[in-house]
Coordinates of C-alpha atoms in Angstrom, one line a residue:
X94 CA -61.6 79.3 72.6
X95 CA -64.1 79.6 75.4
X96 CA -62.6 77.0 77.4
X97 CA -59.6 79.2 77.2
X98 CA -61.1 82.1 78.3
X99 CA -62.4 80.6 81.1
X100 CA -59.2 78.5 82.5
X101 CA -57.8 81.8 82.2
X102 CA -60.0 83.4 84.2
X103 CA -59.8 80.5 86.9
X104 CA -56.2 81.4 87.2
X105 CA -56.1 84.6 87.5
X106 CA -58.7 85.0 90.4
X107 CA -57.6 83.0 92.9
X108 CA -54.3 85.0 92.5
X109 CA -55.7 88.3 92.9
X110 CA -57.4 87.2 95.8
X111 CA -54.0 85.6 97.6
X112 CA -52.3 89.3 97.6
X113 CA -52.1 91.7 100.8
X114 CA -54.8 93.8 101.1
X115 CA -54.4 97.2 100.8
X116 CA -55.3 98.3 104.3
X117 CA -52.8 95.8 105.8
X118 CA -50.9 97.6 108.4
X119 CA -46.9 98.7 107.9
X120 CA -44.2 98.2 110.2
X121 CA -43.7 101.4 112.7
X122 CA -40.6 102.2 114.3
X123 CA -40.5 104.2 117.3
X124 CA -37.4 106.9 117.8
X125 CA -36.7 109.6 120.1
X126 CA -37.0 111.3 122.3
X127 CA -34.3 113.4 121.7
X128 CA -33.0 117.1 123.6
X129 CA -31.1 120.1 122.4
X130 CA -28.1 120.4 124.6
X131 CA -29.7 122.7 126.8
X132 CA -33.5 120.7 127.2
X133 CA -35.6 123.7 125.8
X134 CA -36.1 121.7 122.7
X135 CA -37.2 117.9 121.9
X136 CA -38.2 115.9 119.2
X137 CA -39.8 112.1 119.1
X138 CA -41.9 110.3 116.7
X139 CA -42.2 107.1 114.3
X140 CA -41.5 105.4 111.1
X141 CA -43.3 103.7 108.6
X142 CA -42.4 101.2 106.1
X143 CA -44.7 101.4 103.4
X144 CA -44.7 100.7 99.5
X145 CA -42.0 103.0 98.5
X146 CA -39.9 103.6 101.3
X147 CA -40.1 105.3 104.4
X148 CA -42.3 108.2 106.4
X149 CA -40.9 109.9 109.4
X150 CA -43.2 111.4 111.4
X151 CA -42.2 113.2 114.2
X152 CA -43.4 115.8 116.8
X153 CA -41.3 118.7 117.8
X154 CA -41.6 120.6 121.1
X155 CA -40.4 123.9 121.6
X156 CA -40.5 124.8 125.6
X157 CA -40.6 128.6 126.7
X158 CA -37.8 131.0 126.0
X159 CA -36.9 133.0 122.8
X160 CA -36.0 131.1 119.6
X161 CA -37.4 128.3 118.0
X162 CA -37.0 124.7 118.1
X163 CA -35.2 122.6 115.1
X164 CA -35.7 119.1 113.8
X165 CA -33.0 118.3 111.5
X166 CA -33.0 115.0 109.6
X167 CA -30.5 113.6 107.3
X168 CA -30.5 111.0 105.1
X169 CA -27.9 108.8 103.2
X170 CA -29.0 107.7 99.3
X171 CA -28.5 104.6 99.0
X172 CA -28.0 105.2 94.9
X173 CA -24.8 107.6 95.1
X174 CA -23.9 107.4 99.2
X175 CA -25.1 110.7 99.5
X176 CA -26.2 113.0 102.8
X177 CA -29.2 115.5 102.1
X178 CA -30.6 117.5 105.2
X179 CA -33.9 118.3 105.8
X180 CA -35.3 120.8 108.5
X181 CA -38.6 121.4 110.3
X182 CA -39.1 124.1 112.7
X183 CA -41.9 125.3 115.2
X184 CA -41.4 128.9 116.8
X185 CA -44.5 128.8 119.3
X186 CA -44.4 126.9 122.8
X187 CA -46.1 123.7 122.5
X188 CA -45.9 120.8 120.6
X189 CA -45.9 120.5 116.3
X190 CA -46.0 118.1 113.9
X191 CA -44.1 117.6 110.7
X192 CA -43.4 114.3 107.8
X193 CA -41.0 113.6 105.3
X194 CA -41.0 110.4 103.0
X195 CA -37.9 108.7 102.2
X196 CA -37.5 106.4 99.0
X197 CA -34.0 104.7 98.4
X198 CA -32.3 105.4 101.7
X199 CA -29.7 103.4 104.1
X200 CA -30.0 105.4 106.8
X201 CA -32.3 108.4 108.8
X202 CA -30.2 110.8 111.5
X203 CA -31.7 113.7 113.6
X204 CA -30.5 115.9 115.8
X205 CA -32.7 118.6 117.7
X206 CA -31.2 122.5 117.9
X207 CA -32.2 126.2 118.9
X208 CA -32.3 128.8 116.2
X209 CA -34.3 131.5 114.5
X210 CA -37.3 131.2 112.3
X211 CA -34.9 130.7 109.7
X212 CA -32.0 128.3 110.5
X213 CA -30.5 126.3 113.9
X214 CA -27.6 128.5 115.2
X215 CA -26.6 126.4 117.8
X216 CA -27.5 124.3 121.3
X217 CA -27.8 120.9 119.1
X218 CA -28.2 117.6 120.4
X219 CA -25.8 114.7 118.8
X220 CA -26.7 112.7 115.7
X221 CA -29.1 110.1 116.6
X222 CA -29.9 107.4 114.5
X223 CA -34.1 107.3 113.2
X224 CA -33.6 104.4 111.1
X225 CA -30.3 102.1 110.0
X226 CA -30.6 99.3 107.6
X227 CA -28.6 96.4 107.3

């Protein structure tokens, strides 16, 4: 029984020891940048593959003038075909920050707009793809 327990043991070890270590590092995608229509807004960032799916992160400027600045990303499930928006504003001049994690997508768009504090009313940019698979 001991034997046993020990050429189980031999197995098992050298398999643990052949998987990725945990602080290997993912693959990152680069996007942007991308403009509202009229420039006073832009948007770039990256993606990460990791474990469960995908992390957009992204900075959004918003330049002088009144309004705020919109990132608006939109993703297609890749369970029911599906489009669900997400959107990130900033409201002061400069440059902000924002993520979102993605599990069981085919594709990432964004578009940058102008708006208010509390939606984009206009001056978007076109769709541009983040992230396509396949």
């Amino acid at each position: 029984m001991r034997l046993l327990a020990l050429f189980a043991a031999a197995v098992v070890l050298p398999l643990a020891g052949a998987a990725a270590p945990a602080s290997a590092t993912p693959a990152v995608w680069k996007w942007g940048p991308v403009y509202s229509a009229d420039g006073m807004a832009g948007s770039w960032g990256k993606v990460y593959l990791h474990q469960f799916g995908y992390l957009v992160e992204g900075k959004l400027e918003d330049t002088r003038g009144k309004g705020c600045a919109w990132a608006v990303l939109k993703a297609q499930d890749s369970r029911n075909g599906r489009w669900k928006s997400y959107g990130f504003y900033n409201c002061r001049p400069g440059v902000g920050s924002f993520k979102k994690d993605y599990r069981n997508v085919l594709q990432i768009r964004m578009q940058v707009c102008r708006g208010t504090a509390s939606r984009p009313t206009g001056e978007c940019s076109k769709w541009k793809p983040v992230l396509k698979q396949g």
